[in-house]
């Protein structure tokens, strides 16, 4: 007959389990002991087949209720953009919400990379490509997803920096899904995250392609909808919008 586990041992096991799960969205630097963003491979796994909300936060106080509303609707990723002064603080607060995977968007300066990583971001996205931002991301060991459009830009970032997960934006202005589809034959090893002009109605055209990992979207996290929710304290509309966006993304991956 098995011996009963003492209360002290049970508490030790519980603490060990909690410690093991608390930092599941980060890894540790063996040299410094500091928390690091997760690996690029892990980011891509978390992105797979999903719609990534591209969010502008005007007040850091809104970050937590916003990502909680999205999470309730089934979306567990948030790209918080550096379009407002409070972006860093918003990332810090959002990254503390259990189950939410947070990254930084509209990063155009190396200093913003530092702010994002220190705040808990797990990925960095830019509207274009920057050597300086790429270098800082490499130094801080965080996945960099730059925006590109032309074949020359793709060749530059893949050959010079070895980046194979790229943002295509604004997708709606540059041929959309047809352009990404044509790039498959030129750049078979490149994976894409189209953003810009993506809607609930057309997201399936992107996500059904094998070279598209995820798609960015703003239609369900518009400035107006966030402002309205913040003023009223009722975030249910954001939850419902997230639920519909997730459903559209899920349907795109279902066999025809």
GROMACS .gro file of C-alpha atoms in nm:
model
  256
    1UNK     CA    1   0.000   0.000   0.000
    2UNK     CA    2   0.141   0.340  -0.101
    3UNK     CA    3   0.246   0.576   0.179
    4UNK     CA    4   0.043   0.898   0.203
    5UNK     CA    5   0.224   1.211   0.090
    6UNK     CA    6   0.298   1.453   0.372
    7UNK     CA    7   0.149   1.802   0.362
    8UNK     CA    8   0.494   1.961   0.343
    9UNK     CA    9   0.594   1.749   0.044
   10UNK     CA   10   0.261   1.819  -0.123
   11UNK     CA   11   0.319   2.193  -0.082
   12UNK     CA   12   0.671   2.161  -0.226
   13UNK     CA   13   0.538   1.979  -0.531
   14UNK     CA   14   0.266   2.241  -0.580
   15UNK     CA   15   0.523   2.522  -0.561
   16UNK     CA   16   0.749   2.344  -0.809
   17UNK     CA   17   0.460   2.295  -1.050
   18UNK     CA   18   0.357   2.661  -1.022
   19UNK     CA   19   0.716   2.773  -1.081
   20UNK     CA   20   0.740   2.555  -1.390
   21UNK     CA   21   0.425   2.701  -1.546
   22UNK     CA   22   0.457   3.065  -1.443
   23UNK     CA   23   0.717   3.150  -1.708
   24UNK     CA   24   0.594   2.929  -1.991
   25UNK     CA   25   0.596   3.229  -2.226
   26UNK     CA   26   0.962   3.304  -2.159
   27UNK     CA   27   1.299   3.133  -2.132
   28UNK     CA   28   1.602   3.216  -1.922
   29UNK     CA   29   1.944   3.341  -2.029
   30UNK     CA   30   2.185   3.100  -1.858
   31UNK     CA   31   2.451   3.368  -1.843
   32UNK     CA   32   2.255   3.652  -1.687
   33UNK     CA   33   1.952   3.475  -1.546
   34UNK     CA   34   1.725   3.727  -1.719
   35UNK     CA   35   1.402   3.624  -1.885
   36UNK     CA   36   1.419   3.605  -2.262
   37UNK     CA   37   1.152   3.598  -2.531
   38UNK     CA   38   1.059   3.248  -2.649
   39UNK     CA   39   1.234   3.104  -2.953
   40UNK     CA   40   1.135   3.193  -3.308
   41UNK     CA   41   1.016   2.836  -3.361
   42UNK     CA   42   0.784   2.867  -3.063
   43UNK     CA   43   0.646   3.197  -3.193
   44UNK     CA   44   0.558   3.038  -3.526
   45UNK     CA   45   0.387   2.749  -3.348
   46UNK     CA   46   0.179   2.995  -3.150
   47UNK     CA   47   0.091   3.190  -3.467
   48UNK     CA   48  -0.003   2.888  -3.678
   49UNK     CA   49  -0.336   2.940  -3.855
   50UNK     CA   50  -0.440   3.235  -3.641
   51UNK     CA   51  -0.553   3.592  -3.685
   52UNK     CA   52  -0.326   3.831  -3.492
   53UNK     CA   53  -0.498   4.148  -3.367
   54UNK     CA   54  -0.296   4.458  -3.450
   55UNK     CA   55  -0.375   4.690  -3.162
   56UNK     CA   56  -0.323   5.057  -3.087
   57UNK     CA   57  -0.358   5.130  -2.716
   58UNK     CA   58  -0.413   5.494  -2.622
   59UNK     CA   59  -0.415   5.430  -2.247
   60UNK     CA   60  -0.216   5.153  -2.076
   61UNK     CA   61  -0.512   5.103  -1.841
   62UNK     CA   62  -0.701   4.954  -2.134
   63UNK     CA   63  -0.444   4.684  -2.210
   64UNK     CA   64  -0.554   4.422  -1.957
   65UNK     CA   65  -0.933   4.437  -2.011
   66UNK     CA   66  -0.870   4.443  -2.386
   67UNK     CA   67  -0.655   4.131  -2.406
   68UNK     CA   68  -0.881   3.955  -2.158
   69UNK     CA   69  -1.179   4.030  -2.382
   70UNK     CA   70  -0.992   3.894  -2.684
   71UNK     CA   71  -0.887   3.585  -2.489
   72UNK     CA   72  -1.245   3.518  -2.390
   73UNK     CA   73  -1.331   3.530  -2.759
   74UNK     CA   74  -1.063   3.271  -2.837
   75UNK     CA   75  -0.773   3.491  -2.947
   76UNK     CA   76  -0.462   3.446  -2.734
   77UNK     CA   77  -0.215   3.665  -2.928
   78UNK     CA   78  -0.180   4.042  -2.924
   79UNK     CA   79   0.042   4.268  -3.134
   80UNK     CA   80   0.054   4.599  -2.947
   81UNK     CA   81   0.189   4.871  -3.173
   82UNK     CA   82   0.431   5.151  -3.095
   83UNK     CA   83   0.191   5.410  -3.230
   84UNK     CA   84   0.133   5.567  -2.890
   85UNK     CA   85   0.367   5.671  -2.606
   86UNK     CA   86   0.219   5.412  -2.368
   87UNK     CA   87   0.296   5.110  -2.591
   88UNK     CA   88   0.574   4.978  -2.369
   89UNK     CA   89   0.364   4.993  -2.054
   90UNK     CA   90   0.068   4.840  -2.239
   91UNK     CA   91   0.287   4.548  -2.348
   92UNK     CA   92   0.411   4.502  -1.992
   93UNK     CA   93   0.059   4.488  -1.851
   94UNK     CA   94  -0.081   4.268  -2.127
   95UNK     CA   95   0.207   4.021  -2.102
   96UNK     CA   96   0.119   3.960  -1.737
   97UNK     CA   97  -0.224   3.822  -1.829
   98UNK     CA   98  -0.208   3.440  -1.813
   99UNK     CA   99  -0.260   3.272  -2.149
  100UNK     CA  100  -0.190   3.581  -2.361
  101UNK     CA  101   0.109   3.584  -2.599
  102UNK     CA  102   0.218   3.944  -2.656
  103UNK     CA  103   0.446   4.108  -2.910
  104UNK     CA  104   0.535   4.456  -3.033
  105UNK     CA  105   0.429   4.609  -3.364
  106UNK     CA  106   0.522   4.920  -3.564
  107UNK     CA  107   0.876   4.898  -3.428
  108UNK     CA  108   1.096   5.137  -3.627
  109UNK     CA  109   1.381   5.210  -3.385
  110UNK     CA  110   1.628   4.988  -3.193
  111UNK     CA  111   1.536   5.161  -2.866
  112UNK     CA  112   1.180   5.039  -2.911
  113UNK     CA  113   1.313   4.684  -2.932
  114UNK     CA  114   1.471   4.726  -2.589
  115UNK     CA  115   1.151   4.870  -2.446
  116UNK     CA  116   0.947   4.585  -2.594
  117UNK     CA  117   1.175   4.305  -2.473
  118UNK     CA  118   1.209   4.455  -2.126
  119UNK     CA  119   0.828   4.479  -2.111
  120UNK     CA  120   0.782   4.111  -2.194
  121UNK     CA  121   0.729   4.103  -2.571
  122UNK     CA  122   0.794   3.774  -2.750
  123UNK     CA  123   0.819   3.905  -3.106
  124UNK     CA  124   0.887   4.231  -3.289
  125UNK     CA  125   0.710   4.340  -3.607
  126UNK     CA  126   0.799   4.637  -3.829
  127UNK     CA  127   0.608   4.804  -4.113
  128UNK     CA  128   0.927   4.780  -4.322
  129UNK     CA  129   1.282   4.653  -4.278
  130UNK     CA  130   1.559   4.811  -4.072
  131UNK     CA  131   1.915   4.683  -4.038
  132UNK     CA  132   1.941   4.857  -3.701
  133UNK     CA  133   1.622   4.698  -3.570
  134UNK     CA  134   1.727   4.357  -3.705
  135UNK     CA  135   2.064   4.386  -3.530
  136UNK     CA  136   1.904   4.484  -3.200
  137UNK     CA  137   1.653   4.200  -3.223
  138UNK     CA  138   1.936   3.954  -3.284
  139UNK     CA  139   2.122   4.092  -2.984
  140UNK     CA  140   1.812   4.070  -2.763
  141UNK     CA  141   1.729   3.721  -2.896
  142UNK     CA  142   1.379   3.805  -3.010
  143UNK     CA  143   1.213   3.707  -3.339
  144UNK     CA  144   1.203   3.993  -3.589
  145UNK     CA  145   0.922   3.995  -3.847
  146UNK     CA  146   0.987   4.283  -4.089
  147UNK     CA  147   0.743   4.411  -4.348
  148UNK     CA  148   0.840   4.357  -4.713
  149UNK     CA  149   0.668   4.396  -5.048
  150UNK     CA  150   0.906   4.353  -5.342
  151UNK     CA  151   1.117   4.051  -5.444
  152UNK     CA  152   1.429   4.263  -5.388
  153UNK     CA  153   1.327   4.330  -5.029
  154UNK     CA  154   1.258   3.960  -4.974
  155UNK     CA  155   1.598   3.866  -5.116
  156UNK     CA  156   1.771   4.122  -4.896
  157UNK     CA  157   1.623   4.013  -4.564
  158UNK     CA  158   1.652   3.641  -4.639
  159UNK     CA  159   2.008   3.644  -4.774
  160UNK     CA  160   2.156   3.908  -4.543
  161UNK     CA  161   1.978   3.824  -4.220
  162UNK     CA  162   1.839   3.475  -4.276
  163UNK     CA  163   1.486   3.586  -4.191
  164UNK     CA  164   1.225   3.350  -4.331
  165UNK     CA  165   0.907   3.465  -4.155
  166UNK     CA  166   0.800   3.796  -4.309
  167UNK     CA  167   0.513   4.040  -4.296
  168UNK     CA  168   0.347   4.134  -4.625
  169UNK     CA  169   0.185   4.474  -4.582
  170UNK     CA  170  -0.023   4.654  -4.670
  171UNK     CA  171  -0.143   4.339  -4.843
  172UNK     CA  172  -0.458   4.492  -4.983
  173UNK     CA  173  -0.260   4.758  -5.171
  174UNK     CA  174  -0.009   4.523  -5.332
  175UNK     CA  175  -0.200   4.238  -5.491
  176UNK     CA  176  -0.313   4.063  -5.177
  177UNK     CA  177  -0.333   3.684  -5.176
  178UNK     CA  178  -0.244   3.659  -5.546
  179UNK     CA  179   0.095   3.823  -5.489
  180UNK     CA  180   0.179   3.596  -5.196
  181UNK     CA  181   0.072   3.295  -5.399
  182UNK     CA  182   0.304   3.394  -5.684
  183UNK     CA  183   0.594   3.434  -5.440
  184UNK     CA  184   0.569   3.067  -5.350
  185UNK     CA  185   0.762   2.963  -5.661
  186UNK     CA  186   1.032   3.228  -5.607
  187UNK     CA  187   1.070   3.194  -5.232
  188UNK     CA  188   0.951   2.847  -5.130
  189UNK     CA  189   1.117   2.866  -4.788
  190UNK     CA  190   0.958   3.197  -4.685
  191UNK     CA  191   0.652   3.203  -4.460
  192UNK     CA  192   0.419   3.501  -4.449
  193UNK     CA  193   0.194   3.704  -4.225
  194UNK     CA  194  -0.016   3.934  -4.445
  195UNK     CA  195  -0.157   4.245  -4.282
  196UNK     CA  196  -0.352   4.542  -4.414
  197UNK     CA  197  -0.684   4.510  -4.593
  198UNK     CA  198  -0.757   4.176  -4.424
  199UNK     CA  199  -1.121   4.128  -4.324
  200UNK     CA  200  -1.349   3.859  -4.191
  201UNK     CA  201  -1.463   3.798  -4.549
  202UNK     CA  202  -1.122   3.758  -4.715
  203UNK     CA  203  -0.896   3.617  -4.442
  204UNK     CA  204  -0.966   3.267  -4.574
  205UNK     CA  205  -0.801   3.356  -4.905
  206UNK     CA  206  -0.475   3.403  -4.716
  207UNK     CA  207  -0.477   3.141  -4.442
  208UNK     CA  208  -0.563   2.856  -4.678
  209UNK     CA  209  -0.225   2.900  -4.851
  210UNK     CA  210   0.050   2.672  -4.719
  211UNK     CA  211   0.309   2.953  -4.711
  212UNK     CA  212   0.092   3.176  -4.487
  213UNK     CA  213   0.140   3.112  -4.116
  214UNK     CA  214  -0.096   3.373  -3.978
  215UNK     CA  215  -0.271   3.696  -4.071
  216UNK     CA  216  -0.276   4.031  -3.896
  217UNK     CA  217  -0.609   4.206  -3.857
  218UNK     CA  218  -0.752   4.529  -3.723
  219UNK     CA  219  -1.119   4.512  -3.817
  220UNK     CA  220  -1.225   4.363  -3.480
  221UNK     CA  221  -0.997   4.586  -3.267
  222UNK     CA  222  -1.065   4.925  -3.426
  223UNK     CA  223  -0.982   5.245  -3.240
  224UNK     CA  224  -1.352   5.327  -3.221
  225UNK     CA  225  -1.452   4.991  -3.070
  226UNK     CA  226  -1.175   5.004  -2.809
  227UNK     CA  227  -1.264   5.363  -2.714
  228UNK     CA  228  -1.631   5.274  -2.679
  229UNK     CA  229  -1.553   4.972  -2.461
  230UNK     CA  230  -1.315   5.171  -2.242
  231UNK     CA  231  -1.567   5.451  -2.189
  232UNK     CA  232  -1.854   5.215  -2.108
  233UNK     CA  233  -1.657   4.951  -1.924
  234UNK     CA  234  -1.830   4.689  -2.137
  235UNK     CA  235  -1.582   4.485  -2.344
  236UNK     CA  236  -1.827   4.222  -2.468
  237UNK     CA  237  -1.834   4.366  -2.821
  238UNK     CA  238  -1.458   4.305  -2.845
  239UNK     CA  239  -1.509   3.949  -2.724
  240UNK     CA  240  -1.776   3.886  -2.984
  241UNK     CA  241  -1.560   4.040  -3.257
  242UNK     CA  242  -1.270   3.818  -3.155
  243UNK     CA  243  -1.493   3.512  -3.160
  244UNK     CA  244  -1.607   3.587  -3.515
  245UNK     CA  245  -1.252   3.658  -3.630
  246UNK     CA  246  -1.127   3.330  -3.483
  247UNK     CA  247  -1.412   3.139  -3.647
  248UNK     CA  248  -1.323   3.289  -3.986
  249UNK     CA  249  -0.958   3.190  -3.935
  250UNK     CA  250  -1.048   2.838  -3.824
  251UNK     CA  251  -1.275   2.784  -4.124
  252UNK     CA  252  -0.991   2.876  -4.359
  253UNK     CA  253  -0.784   2.583  -4.233
  254UNK     CA  254  -1.060   2.324  -4.266
  255UNK     CA  255  -1.033   2.075  -4.556
  256UNK     CA  256  -1.237   2.180  -4.859
   0.00000   0.00000   0.00000
